[in-house]
Amino acid sequence: MTRLRLLVMAAAWVALAWTASAQEPVTMETCAMCHEDEAAAFASGPHGRAMISVDAAVLDRSCVSCHGPATEHIDDPSADNINRQPAPSACLTCHPGREGMTDISAPAHVRNGVACLDCHGTGHTELKTDHMLTSKPHKLCAECHLSESGSFQMPYAHRSGTRPFECTNCHSVHGANRQGRLAMIGSGGVCLDCHTEKTGPFVYPHPPQQVNGCINCHVPHGSPNPKLLTRHRTALLCLECHTDVPSFHDLSRVRYQSCTNCHAAIHGSNRDPRLFEE
Amino acid sequence: MKRAQWFLLLIVLCVAATSPLAAQEWSGNIGAAYLWQDVDGNEDSFRSQIDLQEGFFLEDLNLLYHGQGAISEFKINAWGFGDANPAEAATLGLKFGAGFSFYFDYDRRASFFNLAGGDFSERQDDWDITRYRGEFVVDAWRPLQISLAYHAVDREGTVMRPIYGLNELYPIGIDLDEAMHEWTLRLVTRTLPVRLELEQSMASYTRKNRPFATGDPAIGGDPDELADITSNVVDEMDSVPTTRFIASYSSKRFEGVASLLWRSADLDVTGGEAETFLIGGGDIGTFNLIDRALGSASQDTFAGALSLGFKLASHWTLRLSGDYRDGSSNSQIAIDRVFRVTSPLGGDNVFRSSYEDDGFFDFTDSSARLTLEYRGNSWALWGGGSLGSRETSWRLTTDESTFDGERDSTGYLLGASWSPSKAVDLNLELDRGDFDDYIFRIEPKTVDRATLKVRTKLGGGWRLDLHGRYVTSDNPPEVAGLDNKSTPYGIAGSWTSSSGSSSVGLDLEHYSFKTDTSLVLPSGDPGRSIYELDLSTATLYGHTRFGIFGVSGSATYLTDDGNSWPVDAWNGRLRLTLYGASGLEYSALVQYWSYDEVQRNIDDFDVIRYGLAVNWRFE
């Protein structure tokens, strides 16, 4: 009887232990038994620190959140039964809102197979860049947008000395839900974030700027033209719209070859309908 | 570098050095360089393009601390401070353990412009745009993130340009004093199924630019002189409220984002300007013009955007997006003008005139786009259509008649991508848009665009990318006879070693752009505006490290063979680095630029810069 009782108790204990182990979630501690360095680096890295600032449990579950269910991998450690390179869906589990809506906000990136980890680091190493980017934004964007990147080699371009402006200064990589000053899109959009003096309203606006924005006359990335205009000669650019210029504008004279010599307030004037003065 | 910038940099360094955290673990790097510069040719032309000078500058400063104390993260990034660089930027980030964080960004960019030839040879710029942005974020309460931000932009410096005076152009200077200040409160929900973001900002804009006479004669050689010009004009918007609201939701089958924005701006224009001309150098008399204005303009803008995405089945995605923008502005102005002609013999003639003017500018834009996409395992197909409309109505002065413009546009889009393996991505897209009515005569009736991109990873660290685009747009001869063609295309190849310690690459780009537009010249004769670019760019770059030595460099050749304004330009950079003990790096730098305009040489230059840099990395 005693033997039978002992046998039943042992069986119950084994069953309980098995059940308990089967239900126990895979935590970072479990993974760290084999991947000690990776776990430690992640926990102390930027991603781990961000997770723990939300909730310690988020960091605890982080390995399986990104690399998928690990039960099989624990029983039989192999590269074939774990997601070594997490899919975008893993990132979107925790980043569903502002950054995560890539499927509708940035479909071109999705169609071309550009995934989160093409630009962002995993957090297993310390990165000096913002948003855990693996490099400067202009270098990451240039990997695909070669023509646009090449524009910054033009004689006149938006750059600070040898550095091109970061693409993310003006472009919203994750799409429409990160729009900033939406109201200004038609009349300059992101340009007005720095060139605030051209924001308006003006007593006498220049209609193309109001309707089509700065790119009606300017190319923003780079140009052979010193003022990033879409034409080499200012007069030819202006005359493409202005077909009723008074005849005293003698184009053979130097003073009339650059319209902005007199019409200096070309972006809009608060004093003069001919845009002579600001 | 201005005293204020040195002061800011000093504060940043002092904070880092004296912080109680300093005894704890820091990681980061700091690097500084001194560069000498030899210029052959037009140095101002070089500064107009690149704006680099001789002197010291901060190459890079990154400091990072993180721990478990009251301050969980402390981060400083800065670069550019010093005379050699036209820009500088600094960022301070502080995260407190209790769920608060503070960010502060500062950047200053200088603009220098002074060319000897071309349309802008009478204009000189020497001014800075300085931006400050600070934000205090409260994350302590999980359901809601609250942040308060301050943003300021200042433009200060000098512009030299002509002013139209007594039937002649006179050079003047303008001291710039323009500022924008904005406070923003933002609330973001984090635990609701729908993420809501509400942002309310209040901004003010002021412009108090002050012209001054340079003492130089009239540009056309007129004997009349501009002796004095003064102004007390103030253009001001005291409080410009902007309200922004964004709602977003995502699930496995549906994503949606809606955003709304309202902005209301009221501008006040006050003050006057006085100009004094010496007729015939003062021998004949003086002419005074005093101009006083009282004006205002108001603008209300409403904008909205909606994006919806539906996963119809495992491979199908339907996307619907639309946006709407409505703007309305009104303006009034009353101007008093006094003309006074004074004879050297003492006679005075005063003429006075005044007028009032008003105008308005209204527009409504809307657009909608529907796309359907099928995405298989290795390929995707998509297509869709778009509709758009634009209505504008304006009258800029009381005397002119109202302009009303209205147009509808349609377009379609077809695309395909193929990615048989991680080694190859191919993308082809065609789109077309057209409309019949014109707001401006240079708007194209039709736009056709075809884009091809191929990205390959060939293995062994090799990569080869091809890309090209063909864009045409035109409108009929009775409108403007517009004929635009643009074709950018290129090839890029690179190799990177498995350890990443060596790489080499070559980018070849070509961009041709030609526009041909009918004109009506001021004389009434027909004319054409033809602009032609034929740009080719080749860039060779690489880096490697062997033992304690490292080398990196790049060389770019750019040539424009287009008829409008052909140029040739070179740019090269070489950096040799010696990696020393304790994370110290010593570098020697050489940089080279040349710029050669084919049709003349007054703005050409050859510039070589060379110097030394020290960088210290610490963990």
CSV table of N, CA, C and O in Angstrom, one decimal, chain B residues 224-311:
chain,number,residue,atom,x,y,z
B,224,ASP,N,21.7,110.2,-60.0
B,224,ASP,CA,20.9,110.4,-58.8
B,224,ASP,C,21.4,109.4,-57.8
B,224,ASP,O,21.6,108.2,-58.1
B,225,GLU,N,21.6,109.8,-56.5
B,225,GLU,CA,22.1,108.9,-55.5
B,225,GLU,C,21.0,108.7,-54.4
B,225,GLU,O,20.3,109.6,-54.1
B,226,LEU,N,21.0,107.4,-53.9
B,226,LEU,CA,20.2,107.1,-52.8
B,226,LEU,C,21.0,107.4,-51.5
B,226,LEU,O,21.9,106.7,-51.2
B,227,ALA,N,20.6,108.6,-50.9
B,227,ALA,CA,21.4,109.0,-49.8
B,227,ALA,C,21.1,108.3,-48.5
B,227,ALA,O,21.9,108.1,-47.6
B,228,ASP,N,19.8,108.0,-48.3
B,228,ASP,CA,19.3,107.5,-47.1
B,228,ASP,C,18.0,106.7,-47.3
B,228,ASP,O,17.2,107.0,-48.1
B,229,ILE,N,17.9,105.6,-46.5
B,229,ILE,CA,16.7,104.8,-46.5
B,229,ILE,C,16.5,104.3,-45.1
B,229,ILE,O,17.4,103.7,-44.5
B,230,THR,N,15.3,104.6,-44.5
B,230,THR,CA,15.1,104.1,-43.1
B,230,THR,C,13.7,103.5,-43.1
B,230,THR,O,12.8,103.8,-44.0
B,231,SER,N,13.4,102.7,-42.1
B,231,SER,CA,12.2,102.0,-42.0
B,231,SER,C,11.9,101.7,-40.5
B,231,SER,O,12.8,101.4,-39.7
B,232,ASN,N,10.6,101.8,-40.2
B,232,ASN,CA,10.2,101.3,-38.9
B,232,ASN,C,9.0,100.3,-39.1
B,232,ASN,O,8.1,100.2,-38.2
B,233,VAL,N,9.0,99.6,-40.2
B,233,VAL,CA,7.9,98.7,-40.6
B,233,VAL,C,8.0,97.5,-39.6
B,233,VAL,O,9.0,96.9,-39.4
B,234,VAL,N,6.8,97.1,-39.2
B,234,VAL,CA,6.7,95.8,-38.4
B,234,VAL,C,5.6,95.0,-39.0
B,234,VAL,O,4.4,95.5,-39.1
B,235,ASP,N,5.9,93.8,-39.4
B,235,ASP,CA,4.9,92.8,-39.8
B,235,ASP,C,4.8,91.8,-38.7
B,235,ASP,O,5.8,91.2,-38.3
B,236,GLU,N,3.6,91.6,-38.2
B,236,GLU,CA,3.5,90.8,-36.9
B,236,GLU,C,2.2,90.0,-36.9
B,236,GLU,O,1.1,90.4,-37.4
B,237,MET,N,2.4,88.7,-36.5
B,237,MET,CA,1.2,87.9,-36.2
B,237,MET,C,1.4,87.5,-34.7
B,237,MET,O,2.3,86.7,-34.4
B,238,ASP,N,0.5,88.0,-33.9
B,238,ASP,CA,0.7,87.8,-32.4
B,238,ASP,C,0.4,86.4,-32.0
B,238,ASP,O,1.2,85.8,-31.2
B,239,SER,N,-0.7,85.9,-32.4
B,239,SER,CA,-1.1,84.5,-31.9
B,239,SER,C,-1.7,83.8,-33.1
B,239,SER,O,-2.8,84.2,-33.5
B,240,VAL,N,-1.0,82.8,-33.5
B,240,VAL,CA,-1.5,81.9,-34.6
B,240,VAL,C,-1.8,80.6,-34.1
B,240,VAL,O,-0.9,79.8,-33.8
B,241,PRO,N,-3.1,80.3,-33.8
B,241,PRO,CA,-3.4,79.0,-33.2
B,241,PRO,C,-3.5,77.9,-34.3
B,241,PRO,O,-4.0,78.1,-35.4
B,242,THR,N,-2.9,76.7,-34.0
B,242,THR,CA,-3.0,75.6,-34.9
B,242,THR,C,-3.5,74.4,-34.1
B,242,THR,O,-2.9,74.1,-33.1
B,243,THR,N,-4.6,73.8,-34.5
B,243,THR,CA,-5.1,72.6,-33.8
B,243,THR,C,-5.0,71.4,-34.8
B,243,THR,O,-5.4,71.5,-35.9
B,244,ARG,N,-4.4,70.3,-34.2
B,244,ARG,CA,-4.2,69.1,-35.1
B,244,ARG,C,-4.7,67.9,-34.3
B,244,ARG,O,-4.5,67.8,-33.1
B,245,PHE,N,-5.4,67.1,-35.0
B,245,PHE,CA,-6.0,65.9,-34.4
B,245,PHE,C,-5.8,64.7,-35.3
B,245,PHE,O,-6.0,64.8,-36.5
B,246,ILE,N,-5.3,63.7,-34.8
B,246,ILE,CA,-5.0,62.5,-35.5
B,246,ILE,C,-5.6,61.3,-34.8
B,246,ILE,O,-5.4,61.1,-33.6
B,247,ALA,N,-6.3,60.4,-35.5
B,247,ALA,CA,-6.8,59.2,-35.0
B,247,ALA,C,-6.3,58.1,-35.8
B,247,ALA,O,-6.4,58.1,-37.0
B,248,SER,N,-5.8,57.0,-35.2
B,248,SER,CA,-5.3,55.9,-36.0
B,248,SER,C,-5.7,54.6,-35.3
B,248,SER,O,-5.8,54.5,-34.1
B,249,TYR,N,-5.9,53.6,-36.1
B,249,TYR,CA,-6.3,52.3,-35.6
B,249,TYR,C,-5.7,51.2,-36.5
B,249,TYR,O,-5.7,51.4,-37.8
B,250,SER,N,-5.3,50.2,-36.0
B,250,SER,CA,-4.8,49.1,-36.8
B,250,SER,C,-5.1,47.7,-36.2
B,250,SER,O,-5.1,47.6,-35.0
B,251,SER,N,-5.5,46.8,-37.0
B,251,SER,CA,-5.7,45.4,-36.6
B,251,SER,C,-5.1,44.6,-37.8
B,251,SER,O,-4.6,45.1,-38.7
B,252,LYS,N,-5.3,43.3,-37.7
B,252,LYS,CA,-4.7,42.4,-38.7
B,252,LYS,C,-5.4,42.6,-40.0
B,252,LYS,O,-4.9,42.3,-41.1
B,253,ARG,N,-6.7,43.1,-40.0
B,253,ARG,CA,-7.4,43.2,-41.3
B,253,ARG,C,-7.6,44.6,-41.7
B,253,ARG,O,-8.1,44.9,-42.8
B,254,PHE,N,-7.4,45.6,-40.8
B,254,PHE,CA,-7.7,46.9,-41.2
B,254,PHE,C,-6.8,47.9,-40.5
B,254,PHE,O,-6.3,47.8,-39.4
B,255,GLU,N,-6.4,48.9,-41.3
B,255,GLU,CA,-5.6,50.1,-40.8
B,255,GLU,C,-6.3,51.4,-41.2
B,255,GLU,O,-6.8,51.4,-42.3
B,256,GLY,N,-6.3,52.3,-40.4
B,256,GLY,CA,-7.0,53.6,-40.7
B,256,GLY,C,-6.3,54.7,-40.0
B,256,GLY,O,-6.0,54.6,-38.8
B,257,VAL,N,-6.2,55.8,-40.7
B,257,VAL,CA,-5.6,57.1,-40.1
B,257,VAL,C,-6.4,58.3,-40.6
B,257,VAL,O,-6.7,58.4,-41.8
B,258,ALA,N,-6.9,59.1,-39.7
B,258,ALA,CA,-7.6,60.3,-40.1
B,258,ALA,C,-6.9,61.4,-39.4
B,258,ALA,O,-6.6,61.4,-38.2
B,259,SER,N,-6.6,62.5,-40.1
B,259,SER,CA,-6.0,63.7,-39.5
B,259,SER,C,-6.7,64.9,-39.9
B,259,SER,O,-7.2,65.1,-41.1
B,260,LEU,N,-6.9,65.8,-39.0
B,260,LEU,CA,-7.5,67.1,-39.2
B,260,LEU,C,-6.7,68.2,-38.7
B,260,LEU,O,-5.9,68.0,-37.7
B,261,LEU,N,-6.8,69.4,-39.4
B,261,LEU,CA,-6.0,70.5,-38.9
B,261,LEU,C,-6.7,71.8,-39.2
B,261,LEU,O,-7.2,72.0,-40.3
B,262,TRP,N,-6.6,72.7,-38.2
B,262,TRP,CA,-7.2,74.0,-38.4
B,262,TRP,C,-6.1,75.0,-38.1
B,262,TRP,O,-5.3,74.8,-37.1
B,263,ARG,N,-6.0,76.1,-38.9
B,263,ARG,CA,-5.0,77.1,-38.6
B,263,ARG,C,-5.6,78.5,-38.9
B,263,ARG,O,-6.3,78.6,-39.9
B,264,SER,N,-5.4,79.4,-38.1
B,264,SER,CA,-6.0,80.7,-38.3
B,264,SER,C,-4.9,81.8,-38.0
B,264,SER,O,-4.3,81.8,-36.9
B,265,ALA,N,-4.6,82.6,-39.0
B,265,ALA,CA,-3.5,83.6,-38.8
B,265,ALA,C,-4.0,85.0,-39.2
B,265,ALA,O,-4.7,85.2,-40.2
B,266,ASP,N,-3.6,85.9,-38.3
B,266,ASP,CA,-4.0,87.3,-38.6
B,266,ASP,C,-2.7,88.2,-38.6
B,266,ASP,O,-2.0,88.2,-37.6
B,267,LEU,N,-2.5,88.8,-39.7
B,267,LEU,CA,-1.2,89.6,-39.9
B,267,LEU,C,-1.6,91.1,-39.7
B,267,LEU,O,-2.6,91.5,-40.3
B,268,ASP,N,-0.7,91.8,-39.0
B,268,ASP,CA,-0.8,93.2,-38.9
B,268,ASP,C,0.4,93.9,-39.5
B,268,ASP,O,1.5,93.5,-39.2
B,269,VAL,N,0.2,94.9,-40.3
B,269,VAL,CA,1.3,95.6,-41.0
B,269,VAL,C,1.3,97.0,-40.6
B,269,VAL,O,0.3,97.7,-40.8
B,270,THR,N,2.3,97.5,-39.9
B,270,THR,CA,2.4,98.9,-39.5
B,270,THR,C,3.7,99.5,-39.8
B,270,THR,O,4.7,98.8,-40.0
B,271,GLY,N,3.7,100.8,-39.8
B,271,GLY,CA,5.0,101.5,-40.0
B,271,GLY,C,5.2,102.1,-41.4
B,271,GLY,O,4.4,102.0,-42.2
B,272,GLY,N,6.4,102.7,-41.5
B,272,GLY,CA,6.6,103.4,-42.8
B,272,GLY,C,8.1,103.3,-43.2
B,272,GLY,O,8.9,102.9,-42.4
B,273,GLU,N,8.3,103.8,-44.4
B,273,GLU,CA,9.7,103.8,-44.9
B,273,GLU,C,10.0,105.2,-45.5
B,273,GLU,O,9.1,105.8,-46.1
B,274,ALA,N,11.2,105.7,-45.4
B,274,ALA,CA,11.5,107.0,-45.9
B,274,ALA,C,12.8,106.8,-46.8
B,274,ALA,O,13.8,106.2,-46.3
B,275,GLU,N,12.8,107.4,-48.0
B,275,GLU,CA,13.9,107.3,-48.9
B,275,GLU,C,14.3,108.7,-49.3
B,275,GLU,O,13.4,109.6,-49.6
B,276,THR,N,15.6,109.0,-49.3
B,276,THR,CA,16.1,110.3,-49.7
B,276,THR,C,17.0,110.2,-50.9
B,276,THR,O,18.0,109.4,-50.8
B,277,PHE,N,16.7,110.8,-52.0
B,277,PHE,CA,17.6,110.7,-53.2
B,277,PHE,C,18.2,112.1,-53.4
B,277,PHE,O,17.5,113.1,-53.3
B,278,LEU,N,19.5,112.1,-53.8
B,278,LEU,CA,20.1,113.4,-54.2
B,278,LEU,C,20.1,113.4,-55.7
B,278,LEU,O,20.8,112.6,-56.4
B,279,ILE,N,19.3,114.3,-56.2
B,279,ILE,CA,19.1,114.4,-57.7
B,279,ILE,C,20.4,115.1,-58.3
B,279,ILE,O,20.8,116.1,-57.8
B,280,GLY,N,20.9,114.3,-59.2
B,280,GLY,CA,22.2,114.8,-59.9
B,280,GLY,C,23.3,115.0,-58.8
B,280,GLY,O,24.1,115.9,-58.9
B,281,GLY,N,23.3,114.1,-57.9
B,281,GLY,CA,24.3,114.1,-56.8
B,281,GLY,C,24.0,115.2,-55.8
B,281,GLY,O,24.9,115.5,-55.0
B,282,GLY,N,22.9,115.8,-55.8
B,282,GLY,CA,22.5,116.9,-54.9
B,282,GLY,C,22.6,118.3,-55.6
B,282,GLY,O,22.1,119.3,-55.0
B,283,ASP,N,23.2,118.3,-56.7
B,283,ASP,CA,23.3,119.6,-57.4
B,283,ASP,C,22.0,120.2,-57.9
B,283,ASP,O,21.7,121.4,-57.9
B,284,ILE,N,21.0,119.3,-58.2
B,284,ILE,CA,19.8,119.7,-58.7
B,284,ILE,C,18.7,119.8,-57.6
B,284,ILE,O,17.8,120.7,-57.6
B,285,GLY,N,18.9,119.0,-56.6
B,285,GLY,CA,18.0,119.0,-55.5
B,285,GLY,C,17.9,117.7,-54.8
B,285,GLY,O,18.7,116.8,-55.0
B,286,THR,N,16.9,117.6,-53.9
B,286,THR,CA,16.7,116.3,-53.2
B,286,THR,C,15.2,115.9,-53.4
B,286,THR,O,14.3,116.7,-53.6
B,287,PHE,N,15.1,114.5,-53.3
B,287,PHE,CA,13.7,114.0,-53.4
B,287,PHE,C,13.5,113.1,-52.3
B,287,PHE,O,14.3,112.2,-52.0
B,288,ASN,N,12.4,113.3,-51.5
B,288,ASN,CA,12.1,112.5,-50.4
B,288,ASN,C,10.8,111.7,-50.7
B,288,ASN,O,9.8,112.3,-51.2
B,289,LEU,N,10.8,110.4,-50.3
B,289,LEU,CA,9.6,109.6,-50.4
B,289,LEU,C,9.3,109.1,-49.0
B,289,LEU,O,10.2,108.4,-48.5
B,290,ILE,N,8.2,109.4,-48.5
B,290,ILE,CA,7.8,108.8,-47.2
B,290,ILE,C,6.5,108.0,-47.4
B,290,ILE,O,5.5,108.5,-48.0
B,291,ASP,N,6.5,106.8,-46.9
B,291,ASP,CA,5.5,105.8,-47.3
B,291,ASP,C,5.0,105.2,-46.0
B,291,ASP,O,5.8,104.6,-45.3
B,292,ARG,N,3.8,105.5,-45.6
B,292,ARG,CA,3.2,104.9,-44.4
B,292,ARG,C,2.1,103.9,-44.7
B,292,ARG,O,1.3,104.2,-45.5
B,293,ALA,N,2.1,102.8,-44.0
B,293,ALA,CA,1.1,101.7,-44.4
B,293,ALA,C,0.5,101.2,-43.1
B,293,ALA,O,1.1,101.1,-42.0
B,294,LEU,N,-0.8,100.9,-43.2
B,294,LEU,CA,-1.5,100.2,-42.2
B,294,LEU,C,-2.3,99.1,-42.9
B,294,LEU,O,-3.3,99.4,-43.7
B,295,GLY,N,-1.9,97.9,-42.6
B,295,GLY,CA,-2.5,96.8,-43.4
B,295,GLY,C,-2.8,95.6,-42.5
B,295,GLY,O,-2.3,95.5,-41.4
B,296,SER,N,-3.6,94.7,-43.1
B,296,SER,CA,-3.8,93.4,-42.4
B,296,SER,C,-4.2,92.3,-43.4
B,296,SER,O,-4.6,92.6,-44.5
B,297,ALA,N,-3.9,91.1,-43.0
B,297,ALA,CA,-4.3,90.0,-43.8
B,297,ALA,C,-4.7,88.8,-42.8
B,297,ALA,O,-4.1,88.7,-41.8
B,298,SER,N,-5.8,88.2,-43.1
B,298,SER,CA,-6.2,87.0,-42.3
B,298,SER,C,-6.3,85.8,-43.2
B,298,SER,O,-6.7,85.9,-44.4
B,299,GLN,N,-6.0,84.7,-42.6
B,299,GLN,CA,-6.0,83.4,-43.4
B,299,GLN,C,-6.5,82.3,-42.5
B,299,GLN,O,-6.0,82.1,-41.4
B,300,ASP,N,-7.6,81.6,-43.0
B,300,ASP,CA,-8.1,80.4,-42.3
B,300,ASP,C,-7.9,79.2,-43.1
B,300,ASP,O,-8.2,79.2,-44.3
B,301,THR,N,-7.3,78.2,-42.5
B,301,THR,CA,-7.0,77.0,-43.3
B,301,THR,C,-7.6,75.8,-42.6
B,301,THR,O,-7.5,75.6,-41.4
B,302,PHE,N,-8.3,74.9,-43.3
B,302,PHE,CA,-8.8,73.7,-42.8
B,302,PHE,C,-8.2,72.6,-43.7
B,302,PHE,O,-8.3,72.7,-44.9
B,303,ALA,N,-7.7,71.5,-43.1
B,303,ALA,CA,-7.1,70.4,-43.9
B,303,ALA,C,-7.5,69.1,-43.3
B,303,ALA,O,-7.5,69.0,-42.0
B,304,GLY,N,-7.7,68.1,-44.1
B,304,GLY,CA,-8.0,66.8,-43.5
B,304,GLY,C,-7.5,65.7,-44.5
B,304,GLY,O,-7.4,66.0,-45.7
B,305,ALA,N,-7.1,64.6,-43.9
B,305,ALA,CA,-6.6,63.5,-44.7
B,305,ALA,C,-7.1,62.2,-44.1
B,305,ALA,O,-7.3,62.1,-42.9
B,306,LEU,N,-7.4,61.3,-45.0
B,306,LEU,CA,-7.9,60.0,-44.5
B,306,LEU,C,-7.2,58.9,-45.3
B,306,LEU,O,-7.1,58.9,-46.5
B,307,SER,N,-6.7,57.9,-44.6
B,307,SER,CA,-6.1,56.7,-45.2
B,307,SER,C,-6.7,55.5,-44.6
B,307,SER,O,-6.7,55.3,-43.4
B,308,LEU,N,-7.2,54.6,-45.5
B,308,LEU,CA,-7.8,53.3,-45.0
B,308,LEU,C,-7.1,52.2,-45.8
B,308,LEU,O,-6.8,52.3,-47.0
B,309,GLY,N,-6.8,51.1,-45.1
B,309,GLY,CA,-6.3,49.9,-45.7
B,309,GLY,C,-7.0,48.7,-45.2
B,309,GLY,O,-7.3,48.5,-44.0
B,310,PHE,N,-7.5,47.9,-46.2
B,310,PHE,CA,-8.2,46.7,-45.9
B,310,PHE,C,-7.5,45.4,-46.4
B,310,PHE,O,-7.2,45.4,-47.6
B,311,LYS,N,-7.3,44.5,-45.6
B,311,LYS,CA,-6.8,43.2,-46.0
B,311,LYS,C,-8.1,42.4,-46.4
B,311,LYS,O,-8.8,41.8,-45.6
